[in-house]
Coordinates of N, CA and C in Angstrom, one line a residue:
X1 N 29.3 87.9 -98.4 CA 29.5 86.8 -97.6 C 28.1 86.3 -97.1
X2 N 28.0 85.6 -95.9 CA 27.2 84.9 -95.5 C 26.4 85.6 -94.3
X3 N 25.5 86.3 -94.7 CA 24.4 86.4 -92.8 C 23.8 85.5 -92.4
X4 N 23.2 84.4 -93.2 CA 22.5 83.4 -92.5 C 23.5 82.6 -91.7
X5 N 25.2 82.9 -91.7 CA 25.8 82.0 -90.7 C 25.9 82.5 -89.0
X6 N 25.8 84.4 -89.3 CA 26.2 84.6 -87.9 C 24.8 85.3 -87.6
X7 N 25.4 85.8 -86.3 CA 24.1 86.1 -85.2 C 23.8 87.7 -85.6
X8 N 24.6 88.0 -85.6 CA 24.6 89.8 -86.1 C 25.8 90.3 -86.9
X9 N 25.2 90.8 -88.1 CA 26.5 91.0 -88.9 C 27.3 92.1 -88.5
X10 N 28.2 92.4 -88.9 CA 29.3 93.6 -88.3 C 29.1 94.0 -87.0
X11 N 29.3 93.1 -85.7 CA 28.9 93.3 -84.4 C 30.2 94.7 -84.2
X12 N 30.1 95.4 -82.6 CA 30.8 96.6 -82.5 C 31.8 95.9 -81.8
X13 N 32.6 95.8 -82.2 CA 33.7 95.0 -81.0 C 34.6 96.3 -80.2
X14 N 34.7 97.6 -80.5 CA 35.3 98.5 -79.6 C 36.5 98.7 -80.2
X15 N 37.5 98.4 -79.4 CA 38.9 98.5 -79.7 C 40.0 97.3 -79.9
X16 N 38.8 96.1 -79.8 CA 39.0 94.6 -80.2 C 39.4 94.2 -81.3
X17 N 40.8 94.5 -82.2 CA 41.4 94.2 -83.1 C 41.4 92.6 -83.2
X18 N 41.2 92.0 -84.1 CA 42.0 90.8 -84.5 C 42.7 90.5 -85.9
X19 N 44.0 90.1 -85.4 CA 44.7 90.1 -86.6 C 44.4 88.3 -87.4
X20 N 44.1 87.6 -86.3 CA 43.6 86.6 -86.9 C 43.1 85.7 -86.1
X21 N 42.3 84.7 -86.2 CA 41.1 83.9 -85.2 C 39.7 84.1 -86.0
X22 N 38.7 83.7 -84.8 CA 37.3 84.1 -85.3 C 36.8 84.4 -84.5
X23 N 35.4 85.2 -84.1 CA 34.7 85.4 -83.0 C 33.5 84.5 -83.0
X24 N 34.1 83.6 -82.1 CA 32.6 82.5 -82.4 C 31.5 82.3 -81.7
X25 N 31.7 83.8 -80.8 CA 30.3 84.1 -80.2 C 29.2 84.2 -80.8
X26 N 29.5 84.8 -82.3 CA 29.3 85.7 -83.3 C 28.5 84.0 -84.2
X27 N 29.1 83.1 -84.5 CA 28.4 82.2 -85.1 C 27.3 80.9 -84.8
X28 N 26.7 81.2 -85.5 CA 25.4 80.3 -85.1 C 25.3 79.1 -85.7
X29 N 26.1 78.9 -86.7 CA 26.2 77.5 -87.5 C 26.1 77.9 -89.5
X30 N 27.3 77.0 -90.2 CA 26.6 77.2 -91.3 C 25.4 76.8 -92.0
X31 N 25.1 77.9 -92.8 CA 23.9 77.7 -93.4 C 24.0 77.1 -94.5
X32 N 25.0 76.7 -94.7 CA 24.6 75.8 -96.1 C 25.0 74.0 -96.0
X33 N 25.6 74.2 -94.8 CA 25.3 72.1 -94.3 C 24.5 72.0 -93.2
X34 N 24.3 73.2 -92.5 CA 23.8 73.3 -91.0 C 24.2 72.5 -90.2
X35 N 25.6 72.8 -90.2 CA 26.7 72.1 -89.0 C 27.3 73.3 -88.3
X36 N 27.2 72.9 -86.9 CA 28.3 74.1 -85.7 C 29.5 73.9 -85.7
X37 N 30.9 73.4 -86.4 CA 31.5 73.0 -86.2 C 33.0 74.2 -86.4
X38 N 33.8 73.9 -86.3 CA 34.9 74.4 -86.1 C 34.9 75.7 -87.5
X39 N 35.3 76.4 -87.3 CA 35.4 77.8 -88.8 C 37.0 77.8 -88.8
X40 N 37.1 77.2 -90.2 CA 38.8 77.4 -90.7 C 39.2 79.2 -91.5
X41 N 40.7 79.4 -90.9 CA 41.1 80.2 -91.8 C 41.5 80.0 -93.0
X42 N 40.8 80.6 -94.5 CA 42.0 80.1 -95.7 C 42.0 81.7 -96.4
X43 N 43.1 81.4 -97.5 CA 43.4 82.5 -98.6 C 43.8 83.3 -97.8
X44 N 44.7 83.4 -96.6 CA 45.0 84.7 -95.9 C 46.1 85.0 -96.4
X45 N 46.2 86.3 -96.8 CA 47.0 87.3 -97.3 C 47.4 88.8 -96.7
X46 N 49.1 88.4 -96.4 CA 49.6 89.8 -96.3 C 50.0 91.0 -96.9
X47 N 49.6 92.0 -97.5 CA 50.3 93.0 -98.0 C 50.8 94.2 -97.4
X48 N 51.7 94.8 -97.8 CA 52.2 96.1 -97.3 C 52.0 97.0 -98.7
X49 N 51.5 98.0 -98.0 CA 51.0 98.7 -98.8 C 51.1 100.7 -98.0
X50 N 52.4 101.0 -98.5 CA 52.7 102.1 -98.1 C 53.0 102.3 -96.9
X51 N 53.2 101.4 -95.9 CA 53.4 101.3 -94.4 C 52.1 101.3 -93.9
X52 N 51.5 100.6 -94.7 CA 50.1 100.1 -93.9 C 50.6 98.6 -94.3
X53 N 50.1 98.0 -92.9 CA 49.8 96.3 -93.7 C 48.4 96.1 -93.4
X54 N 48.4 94.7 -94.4 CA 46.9 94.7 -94.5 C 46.7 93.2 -94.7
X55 N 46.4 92.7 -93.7 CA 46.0 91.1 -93.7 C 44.0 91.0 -94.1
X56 N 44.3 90.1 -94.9 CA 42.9 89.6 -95.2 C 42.9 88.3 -95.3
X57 N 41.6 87.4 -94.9 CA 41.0 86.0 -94.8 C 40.0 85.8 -95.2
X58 N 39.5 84.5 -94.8 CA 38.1 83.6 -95.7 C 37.9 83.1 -94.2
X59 N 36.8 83.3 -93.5 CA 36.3 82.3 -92.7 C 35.3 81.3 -93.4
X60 N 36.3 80.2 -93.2 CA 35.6 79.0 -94.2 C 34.2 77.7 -93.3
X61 N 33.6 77.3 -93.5 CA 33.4 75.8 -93.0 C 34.4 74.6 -93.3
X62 N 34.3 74.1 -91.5 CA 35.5 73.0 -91.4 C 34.6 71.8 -93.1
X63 N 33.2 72.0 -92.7 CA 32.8 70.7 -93.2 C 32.6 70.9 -94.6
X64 N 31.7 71.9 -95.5 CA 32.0 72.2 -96.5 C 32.5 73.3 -97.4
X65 N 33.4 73.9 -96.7 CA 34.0 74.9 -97.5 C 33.8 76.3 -97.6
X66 N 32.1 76.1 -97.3 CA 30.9 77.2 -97.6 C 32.1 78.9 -96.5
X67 N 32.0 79.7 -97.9 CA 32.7 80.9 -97.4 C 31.6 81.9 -96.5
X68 N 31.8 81.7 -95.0 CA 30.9 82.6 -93.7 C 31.4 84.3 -93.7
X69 N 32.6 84.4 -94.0 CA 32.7 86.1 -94.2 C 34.5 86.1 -94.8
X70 N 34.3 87.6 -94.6 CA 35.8 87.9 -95.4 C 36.2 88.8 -94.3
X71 N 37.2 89.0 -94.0 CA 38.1 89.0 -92.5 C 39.2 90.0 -92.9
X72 N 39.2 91.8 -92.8 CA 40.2 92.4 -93.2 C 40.8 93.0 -91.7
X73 N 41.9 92.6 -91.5 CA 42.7 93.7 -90.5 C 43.7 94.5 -91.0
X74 N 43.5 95.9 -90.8 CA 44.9 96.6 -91.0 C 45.5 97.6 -89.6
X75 N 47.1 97.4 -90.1 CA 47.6 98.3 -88.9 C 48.8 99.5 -89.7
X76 N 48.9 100.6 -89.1 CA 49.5 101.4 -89.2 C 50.1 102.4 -88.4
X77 N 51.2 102.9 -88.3 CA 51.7 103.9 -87.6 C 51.7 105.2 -88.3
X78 N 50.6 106.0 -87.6 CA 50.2 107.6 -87.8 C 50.6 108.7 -86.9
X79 N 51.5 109.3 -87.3 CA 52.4 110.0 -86.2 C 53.0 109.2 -85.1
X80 N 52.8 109.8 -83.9 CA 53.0 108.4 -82.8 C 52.2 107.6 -82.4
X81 N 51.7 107.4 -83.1 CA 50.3 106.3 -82.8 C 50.2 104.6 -83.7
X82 N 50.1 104.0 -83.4 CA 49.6 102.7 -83.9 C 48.8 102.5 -84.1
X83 N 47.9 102.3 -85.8 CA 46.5 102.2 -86.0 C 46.0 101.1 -86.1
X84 N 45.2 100.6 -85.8 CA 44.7 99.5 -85.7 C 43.4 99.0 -86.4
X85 N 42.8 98.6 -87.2 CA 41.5 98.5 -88.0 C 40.8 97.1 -88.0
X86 N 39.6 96.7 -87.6 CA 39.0 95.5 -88.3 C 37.6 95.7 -88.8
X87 N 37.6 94.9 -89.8 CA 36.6 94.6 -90.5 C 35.9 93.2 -90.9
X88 N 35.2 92.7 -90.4 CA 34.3 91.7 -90.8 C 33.2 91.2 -90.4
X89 N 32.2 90.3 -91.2 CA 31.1 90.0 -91.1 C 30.8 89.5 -89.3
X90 N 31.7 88.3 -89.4 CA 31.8 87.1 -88.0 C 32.2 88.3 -86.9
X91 N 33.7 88.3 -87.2 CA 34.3 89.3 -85.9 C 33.7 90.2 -85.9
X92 N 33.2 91.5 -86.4 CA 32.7 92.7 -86.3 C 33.8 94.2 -86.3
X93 N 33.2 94.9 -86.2 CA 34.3 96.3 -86.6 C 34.8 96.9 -85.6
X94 N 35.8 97.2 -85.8 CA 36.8 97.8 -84.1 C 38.0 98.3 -84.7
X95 N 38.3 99.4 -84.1 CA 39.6 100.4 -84.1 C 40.2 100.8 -82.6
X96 N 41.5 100.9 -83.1 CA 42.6 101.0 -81.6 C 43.5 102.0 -82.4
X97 N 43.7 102.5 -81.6 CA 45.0 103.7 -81.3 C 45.5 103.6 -80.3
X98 N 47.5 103.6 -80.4 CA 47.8 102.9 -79.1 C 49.0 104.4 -79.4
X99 N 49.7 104.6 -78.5 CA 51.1 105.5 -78.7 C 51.9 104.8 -78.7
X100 N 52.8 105.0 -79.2 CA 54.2 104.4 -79.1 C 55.4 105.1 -78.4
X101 N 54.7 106.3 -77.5 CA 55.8 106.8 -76.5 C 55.5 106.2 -75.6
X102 N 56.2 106.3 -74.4 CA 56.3 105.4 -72.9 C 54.9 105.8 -72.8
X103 N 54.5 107.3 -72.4 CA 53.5 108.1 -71.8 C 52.7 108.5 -73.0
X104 N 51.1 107.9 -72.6 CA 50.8 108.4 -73.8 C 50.1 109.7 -74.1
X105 N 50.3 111.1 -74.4 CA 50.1 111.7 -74.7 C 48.5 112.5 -74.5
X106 N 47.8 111.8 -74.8 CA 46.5 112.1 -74.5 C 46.0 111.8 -73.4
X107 N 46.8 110.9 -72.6 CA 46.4 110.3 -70.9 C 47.0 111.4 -69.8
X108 N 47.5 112.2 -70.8 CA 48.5 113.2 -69.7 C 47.2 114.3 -69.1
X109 N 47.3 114.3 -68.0 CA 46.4 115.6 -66.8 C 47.1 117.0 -67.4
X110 N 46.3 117.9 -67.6 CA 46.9 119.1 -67.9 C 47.1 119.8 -66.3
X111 N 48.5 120.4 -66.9 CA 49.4 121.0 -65.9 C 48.6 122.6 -65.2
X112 N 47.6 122.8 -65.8 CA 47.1 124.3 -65.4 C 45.7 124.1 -65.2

């Protein structure tokens, strides 16, 4: 994809999943009309793929098309947990684990 569009490539975003948007803190303008303007989603695609899903995109230019990065999120349920994954150029990389019991498990104070 494109580094001369954003500011830092694969920034750390933490536990900041996105399943879809852009982080447009993250962009400085494309480089190939050198316009700031709006970043479209295209070619997004859902698959399931063994109880994983797996969304992927194109962060495009509103003005010419020019492809700024490639945008994968995946989620999954691993044991009791909810996996969460992103990857891309613009937004940057981040993972979440959430539980899916009321109480989650690892937040619990040991009793002794």
């Amino acid at each position: 994809m494109c580094n001369g569009c954003v500011q830092k490539e694969y920034p750390d975003r933490g536990n900041t999943c996105l399943e879809n948007g852009s982080y447009l803190m993250n962009y400085v303008g494309c480089a190939s009309c050198h316009q700031r303007d709006f970043v479209l989603i295209s070619n997004k695609t859902t698959e399931d793929d063994d109880g994983e899903e797996i969304v992927t995109y194109d962060h495009v230019c509103k003005n010419c098309d020019h492809v700024i990065a490639r945008h994968e999120y995946t989620f999954s349920v691993v044991d009791e947990y909810q996996e969460y994954t992103m990857l891309c150029m613009l937004c940057g990389k981040a993972e979440d684990s959430i539980s899916v019991l009321p109480d989650d498990p690892r937040q619990s104070a040991p009793l002794f």
